[in-house]
Coordinates of C-alpha atoms in Angstrom, one line a residue:
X1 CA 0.0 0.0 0.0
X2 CA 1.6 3.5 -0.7
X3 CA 1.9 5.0 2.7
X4 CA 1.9 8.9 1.0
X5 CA -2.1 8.4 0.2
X6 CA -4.6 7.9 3.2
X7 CA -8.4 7.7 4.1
X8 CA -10.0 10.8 3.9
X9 CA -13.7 11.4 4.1
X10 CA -14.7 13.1 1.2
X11 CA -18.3 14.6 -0.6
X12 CA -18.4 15.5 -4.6
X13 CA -21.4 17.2 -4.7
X14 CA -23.8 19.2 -1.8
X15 CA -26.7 17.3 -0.4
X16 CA -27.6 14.9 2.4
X17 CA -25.2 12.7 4.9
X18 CA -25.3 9.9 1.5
X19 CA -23.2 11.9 -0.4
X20 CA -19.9 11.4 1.9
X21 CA -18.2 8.7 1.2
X22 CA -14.4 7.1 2.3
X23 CA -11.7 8.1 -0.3
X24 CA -8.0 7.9 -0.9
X25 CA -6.4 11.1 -1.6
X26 CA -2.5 12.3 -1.1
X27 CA -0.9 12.5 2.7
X28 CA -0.3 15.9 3.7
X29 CA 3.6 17.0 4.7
X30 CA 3.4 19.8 7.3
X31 CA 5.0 23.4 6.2
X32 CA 7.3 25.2 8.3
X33 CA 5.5 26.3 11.2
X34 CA 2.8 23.2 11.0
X35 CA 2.8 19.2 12.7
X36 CA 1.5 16.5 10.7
X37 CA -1.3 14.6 12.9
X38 CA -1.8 11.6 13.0
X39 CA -5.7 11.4 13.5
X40 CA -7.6 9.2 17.1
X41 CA -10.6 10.4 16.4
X42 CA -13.0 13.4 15.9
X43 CA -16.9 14.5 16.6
X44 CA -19.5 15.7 14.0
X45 CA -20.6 19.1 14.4
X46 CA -23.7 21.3 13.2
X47 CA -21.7 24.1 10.7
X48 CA -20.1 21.5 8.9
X49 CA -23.6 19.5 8.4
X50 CA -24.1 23.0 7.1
X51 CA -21.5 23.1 4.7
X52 CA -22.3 19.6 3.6
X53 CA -25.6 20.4 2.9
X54 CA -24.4 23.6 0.8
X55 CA -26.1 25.9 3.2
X56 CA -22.9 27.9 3.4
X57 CA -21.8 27.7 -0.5
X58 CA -21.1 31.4 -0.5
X59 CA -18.8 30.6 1.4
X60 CA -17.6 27.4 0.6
X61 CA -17.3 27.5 -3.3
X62 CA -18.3 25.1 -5.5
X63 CA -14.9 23.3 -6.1
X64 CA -14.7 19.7 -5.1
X65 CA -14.4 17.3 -3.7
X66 CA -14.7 18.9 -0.3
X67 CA -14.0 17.5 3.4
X68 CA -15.3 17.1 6.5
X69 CA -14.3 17.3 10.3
X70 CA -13.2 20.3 12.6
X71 CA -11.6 18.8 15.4
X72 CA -9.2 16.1 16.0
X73 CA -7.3 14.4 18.6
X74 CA -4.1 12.5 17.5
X75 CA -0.1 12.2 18.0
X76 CA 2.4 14.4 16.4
X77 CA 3.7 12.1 13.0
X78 CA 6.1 15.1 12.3
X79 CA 6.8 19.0 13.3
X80 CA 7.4 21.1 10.6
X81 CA 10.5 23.4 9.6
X82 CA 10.5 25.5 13.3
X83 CA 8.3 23.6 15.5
X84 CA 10.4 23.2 18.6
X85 CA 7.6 22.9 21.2
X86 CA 6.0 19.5 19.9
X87 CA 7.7 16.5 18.9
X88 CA 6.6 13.3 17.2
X89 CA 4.7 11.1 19.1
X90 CA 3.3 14.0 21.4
X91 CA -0.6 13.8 22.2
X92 CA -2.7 16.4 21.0
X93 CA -5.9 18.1 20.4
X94 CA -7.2 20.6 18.4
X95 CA -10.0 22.8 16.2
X96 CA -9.4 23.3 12.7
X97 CA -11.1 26.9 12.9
X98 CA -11.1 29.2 10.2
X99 CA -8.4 27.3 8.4
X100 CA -11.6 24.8 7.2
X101 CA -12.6 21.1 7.4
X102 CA -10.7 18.4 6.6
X103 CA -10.2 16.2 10.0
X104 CA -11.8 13.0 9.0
X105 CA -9.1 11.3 7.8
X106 CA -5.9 9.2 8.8
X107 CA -3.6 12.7 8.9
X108 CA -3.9 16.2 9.0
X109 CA -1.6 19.7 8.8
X110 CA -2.5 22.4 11.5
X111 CA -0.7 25.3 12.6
X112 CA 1.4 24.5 15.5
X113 CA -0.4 27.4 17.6
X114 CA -4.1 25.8 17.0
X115 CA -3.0 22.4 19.3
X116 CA -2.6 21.8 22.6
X117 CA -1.4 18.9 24.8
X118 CA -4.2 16.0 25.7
X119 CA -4.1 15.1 29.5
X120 CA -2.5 11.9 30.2
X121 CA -5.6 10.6 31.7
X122 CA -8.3 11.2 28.8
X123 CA -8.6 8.8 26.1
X124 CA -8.3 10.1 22.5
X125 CA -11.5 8.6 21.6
X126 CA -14.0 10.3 24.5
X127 CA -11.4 13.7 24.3
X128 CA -12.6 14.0 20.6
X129 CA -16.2 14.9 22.7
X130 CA -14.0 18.0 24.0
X131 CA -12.0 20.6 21.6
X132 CA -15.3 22.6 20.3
X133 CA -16.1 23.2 24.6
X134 CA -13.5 25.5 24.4
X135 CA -16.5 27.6 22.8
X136 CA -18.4 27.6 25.9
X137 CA -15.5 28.6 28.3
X138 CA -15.1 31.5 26.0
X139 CA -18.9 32.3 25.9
X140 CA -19.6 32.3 29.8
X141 CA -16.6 33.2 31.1
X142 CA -15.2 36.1 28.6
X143 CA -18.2 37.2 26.8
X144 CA -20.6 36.9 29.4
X145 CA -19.0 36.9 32.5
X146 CA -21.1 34.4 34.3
X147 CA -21.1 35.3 38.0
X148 CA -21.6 33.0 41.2
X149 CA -25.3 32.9 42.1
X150 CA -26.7 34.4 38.4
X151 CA -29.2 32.7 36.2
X152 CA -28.0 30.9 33.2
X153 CA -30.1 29.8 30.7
X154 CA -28.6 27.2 28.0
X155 CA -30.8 26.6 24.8
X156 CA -29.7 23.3 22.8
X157 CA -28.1 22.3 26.3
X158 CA -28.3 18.1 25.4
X159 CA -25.9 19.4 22.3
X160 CA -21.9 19.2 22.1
X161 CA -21.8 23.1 22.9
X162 CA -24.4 23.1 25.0
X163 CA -23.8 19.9 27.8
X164 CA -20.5 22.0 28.4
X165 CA -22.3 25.0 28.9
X166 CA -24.3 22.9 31.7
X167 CA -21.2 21.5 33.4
X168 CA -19.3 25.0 33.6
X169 CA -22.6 27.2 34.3
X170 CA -22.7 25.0 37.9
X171 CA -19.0 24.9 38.3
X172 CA -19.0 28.6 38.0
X173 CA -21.5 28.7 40.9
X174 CA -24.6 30.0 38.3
X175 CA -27.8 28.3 38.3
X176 CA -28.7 26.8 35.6
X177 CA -32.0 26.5 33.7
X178 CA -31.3 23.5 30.8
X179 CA -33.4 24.1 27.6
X180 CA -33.7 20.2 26.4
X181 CA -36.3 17.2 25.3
X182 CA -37.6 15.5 27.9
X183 CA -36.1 12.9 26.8
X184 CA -32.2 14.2 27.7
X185 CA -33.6 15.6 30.8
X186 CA -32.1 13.2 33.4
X187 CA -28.8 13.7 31.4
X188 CA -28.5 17.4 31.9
X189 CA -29.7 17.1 35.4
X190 CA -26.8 14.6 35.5
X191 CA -24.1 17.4 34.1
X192 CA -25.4 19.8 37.2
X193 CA -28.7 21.6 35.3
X194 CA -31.1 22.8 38.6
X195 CA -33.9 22.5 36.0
X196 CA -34.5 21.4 32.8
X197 CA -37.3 22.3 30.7
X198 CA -38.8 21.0 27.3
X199 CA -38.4 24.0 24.9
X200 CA -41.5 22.5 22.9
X201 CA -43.7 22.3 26.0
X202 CA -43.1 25.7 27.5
X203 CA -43.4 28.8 25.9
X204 CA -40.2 31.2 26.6
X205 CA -41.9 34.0 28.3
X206 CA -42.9 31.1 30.5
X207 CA -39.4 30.8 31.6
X208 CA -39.1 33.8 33.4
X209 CA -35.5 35.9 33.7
X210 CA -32.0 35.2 33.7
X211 CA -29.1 37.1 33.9
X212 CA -27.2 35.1 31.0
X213 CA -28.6 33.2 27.9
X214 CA -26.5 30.8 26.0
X215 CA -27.9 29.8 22.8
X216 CA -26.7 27.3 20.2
X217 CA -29.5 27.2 18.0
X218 CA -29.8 30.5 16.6
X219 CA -33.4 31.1 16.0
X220 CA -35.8 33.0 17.8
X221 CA -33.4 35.4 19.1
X222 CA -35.4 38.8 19.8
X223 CA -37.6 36.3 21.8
X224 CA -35.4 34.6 23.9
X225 CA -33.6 38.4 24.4
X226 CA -36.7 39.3 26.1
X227 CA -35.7 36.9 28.6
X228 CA -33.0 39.0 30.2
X229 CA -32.8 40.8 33.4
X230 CA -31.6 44.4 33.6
X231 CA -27.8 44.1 32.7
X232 CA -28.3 40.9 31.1
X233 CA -26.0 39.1 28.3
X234 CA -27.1 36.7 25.6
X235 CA -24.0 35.4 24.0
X236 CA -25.1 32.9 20.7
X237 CA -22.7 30.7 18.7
X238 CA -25.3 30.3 15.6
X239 CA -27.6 32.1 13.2
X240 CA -30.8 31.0 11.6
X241 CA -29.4 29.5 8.4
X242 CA -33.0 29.3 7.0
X243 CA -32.8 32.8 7.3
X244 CA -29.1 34.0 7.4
X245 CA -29.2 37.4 5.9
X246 CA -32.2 38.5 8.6
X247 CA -30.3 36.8 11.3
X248 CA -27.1 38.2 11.0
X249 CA -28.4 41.8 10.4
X250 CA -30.4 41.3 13.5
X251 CA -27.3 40.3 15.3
X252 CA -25.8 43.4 14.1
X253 CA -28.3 45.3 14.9
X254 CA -28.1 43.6 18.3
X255 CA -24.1 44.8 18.3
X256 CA -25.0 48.5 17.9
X257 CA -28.0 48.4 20.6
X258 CA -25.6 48.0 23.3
X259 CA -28.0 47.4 26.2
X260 CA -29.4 43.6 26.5
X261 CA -27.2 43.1 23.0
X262 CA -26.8 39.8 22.0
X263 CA -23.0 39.1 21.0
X264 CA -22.3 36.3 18.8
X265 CA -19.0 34.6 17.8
X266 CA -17.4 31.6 16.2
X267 CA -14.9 29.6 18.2
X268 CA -11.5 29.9 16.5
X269 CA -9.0 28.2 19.4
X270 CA -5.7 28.6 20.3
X271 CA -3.0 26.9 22.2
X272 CA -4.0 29.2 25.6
X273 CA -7.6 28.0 25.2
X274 CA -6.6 24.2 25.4
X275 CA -4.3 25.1 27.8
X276 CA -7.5 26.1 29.6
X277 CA -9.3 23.4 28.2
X278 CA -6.8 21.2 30.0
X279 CA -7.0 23.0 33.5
X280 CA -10.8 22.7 33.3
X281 CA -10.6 19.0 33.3
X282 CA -8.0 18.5 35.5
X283 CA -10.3 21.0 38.2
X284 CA -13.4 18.4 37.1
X285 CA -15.3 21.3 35.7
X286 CA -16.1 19.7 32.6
X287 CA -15.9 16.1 31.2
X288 CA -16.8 14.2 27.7
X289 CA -20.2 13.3 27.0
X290 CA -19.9 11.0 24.7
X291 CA -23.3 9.7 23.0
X292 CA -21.9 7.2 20.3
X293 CA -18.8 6.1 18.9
X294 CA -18.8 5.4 14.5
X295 CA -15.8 4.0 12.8
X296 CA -14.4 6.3 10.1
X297 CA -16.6 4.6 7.1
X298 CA -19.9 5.0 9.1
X299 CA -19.2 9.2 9.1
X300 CA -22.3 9.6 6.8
X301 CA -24.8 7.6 9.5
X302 CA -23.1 10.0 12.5
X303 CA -23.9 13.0 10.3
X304 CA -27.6 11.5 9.8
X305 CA -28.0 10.8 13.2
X306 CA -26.8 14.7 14.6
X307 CA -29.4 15.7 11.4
X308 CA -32.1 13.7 13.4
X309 CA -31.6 15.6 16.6
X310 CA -31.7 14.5 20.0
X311 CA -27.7 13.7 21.1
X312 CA -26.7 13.4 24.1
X313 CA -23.3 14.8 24.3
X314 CA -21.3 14.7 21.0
X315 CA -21.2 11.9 18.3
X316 CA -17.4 11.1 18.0
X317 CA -15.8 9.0 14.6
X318 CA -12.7 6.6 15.7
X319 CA -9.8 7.2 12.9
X320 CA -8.7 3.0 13.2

């Protein structure tokens, strides 16, 4: 077998979770300034079901074939020119960011800075649950600064963003209100939720006020806004992609209105946010949910399966 191709999940065309299929394409060799990974595992998230679907082709083209997969865990295979801090066979994790997809495969080329060092004590395979809840550090703690005894409502809170939202909203001494099926209700309760409603039972006005909303869905915003107390933050990680151009103008809108604005941002980490990833395991703040476990050729069923909603946790792929 020529060991300079590998397996690489790959889609030709936009459209459902059938169109990805396992490929062979060429090996990547880092640059200077980049380690070659090779790939444990990963998880499936929502914006690159998005991209998949072509819901995002301004952004993402039309040339193909495209990839999938955002974040990885792995060993260094090789540093790159420069790289002094990491050497081969090192354990790592990382998000792939705004440099794209393209972690569901056997190896991978990141920038040294967007990898951190996996605790000893985590498994590559249930870490893979854990790179993207560096987004929910960032959201409660430096975009909303989530105080001890404040409100905290999480919408989507079963989700991969959302379960670590739970965990750190009770280890930051908050309490937490869990917007969830019923059916994940005992499982948020398990990651420290104080309640946990069923967002299609219960109106939101029914909710009453919180000092913080987290929301990883994106819809509904001026509603769930309404929500907030005097000197309230909403912090959101999504937009409507039904609606993009309405959402992100209101979000903008939002911006300028500074009272009760809701701030958005997409999680682009860096080695001092898995450093902090790191220290918020070690303190047993958070830990990975992990709801199922697909080998690399089943990526298409754990896309279909986020698509038909209701995870517990994230849906993690095992590189063999």
């Amino acid at each position: 077998m020529n060991d300079r191709m590998m397996k690489a999940v790959l889609y030709d065309r936009y459209g459902g979770p059938g169109v990805l299929y396992t490929g062979r394409v060429p090996r990547p060799e880092p640059a200077p300034g980049e380690v070659l990974v090779k790939v444990r595992a990963f998880s499936v998230n929502g914006g690159e079901l998005a991209a998949r679907a072509g819901r995002l082709r301004l952004l993402t083209g039309r040339t193909f074939p495209k990839r999938v997969g955002l974040d990885f865990t792995g060993e260094v295979a090789a540093p790159g020119a420069g790289v002094t801090d990491f050497a081969a066979g090192d354990r790592v994790w990382g998000v792939l960011g705004r440099t794209g997809f393209g972690s569901a495969a056997e190896y991978l080329t990141v920038p040294v800075e967007r990898i951190g060092r996996l605790p000893d004590d985590l498994d590559p395979v249930d870490a893979a649950a854990l790179p993207v809840t560096t987004t929910a550090i960032t959201a409660l703690r430096d975009k909303a600064g989530l105080r001890p005894g404040e409100r905290l409502l999480v919408r989507g809170a079963a989700g991969g963003v959302g379960n670590a939202a739970v965990q750190l909203g009770r280890a930051y001494g908050a309490e937490v209100t869990a917007l969830a099926r019923a059916a994940n209700h005992d499982f948020v309760r398990g990651l420290g939720a104080h309640r946990a409603v069923d967002h299609r039972d219960v109106r939101p006005a029914e909710l009453g006020r919180f000092d913080v909303v987290l929301d990883t869905v994106g819809t509904d915003l001026r509603t769930f806004r309404r929500l907030l107390n005097p000197g309230g933050r909403m912090v959101t990680i999504a937009f409507d992609l039904k609606r993009p151009v309405a959402s992100l103008g209101y979000l903008a809108a939002s911006t300028v209105h500074g009272r009760g604005r809701v701030r958005f941002f997409s999680g682009n980490p860096e080695r001092a946010n898995f450093d902090d990833l790191a220290r918020h395991v070690a303190e047993g703040k958070l830990r990975p949910a992990v709801d199922t476990v697909f080998p690399l050729e089943e990526t298409a069923a754990a896309h279909r399966e986020l698509e038909a909603g209701g995870v517990r946790g994230k849906y993690v792929v095992r590189v063999a």
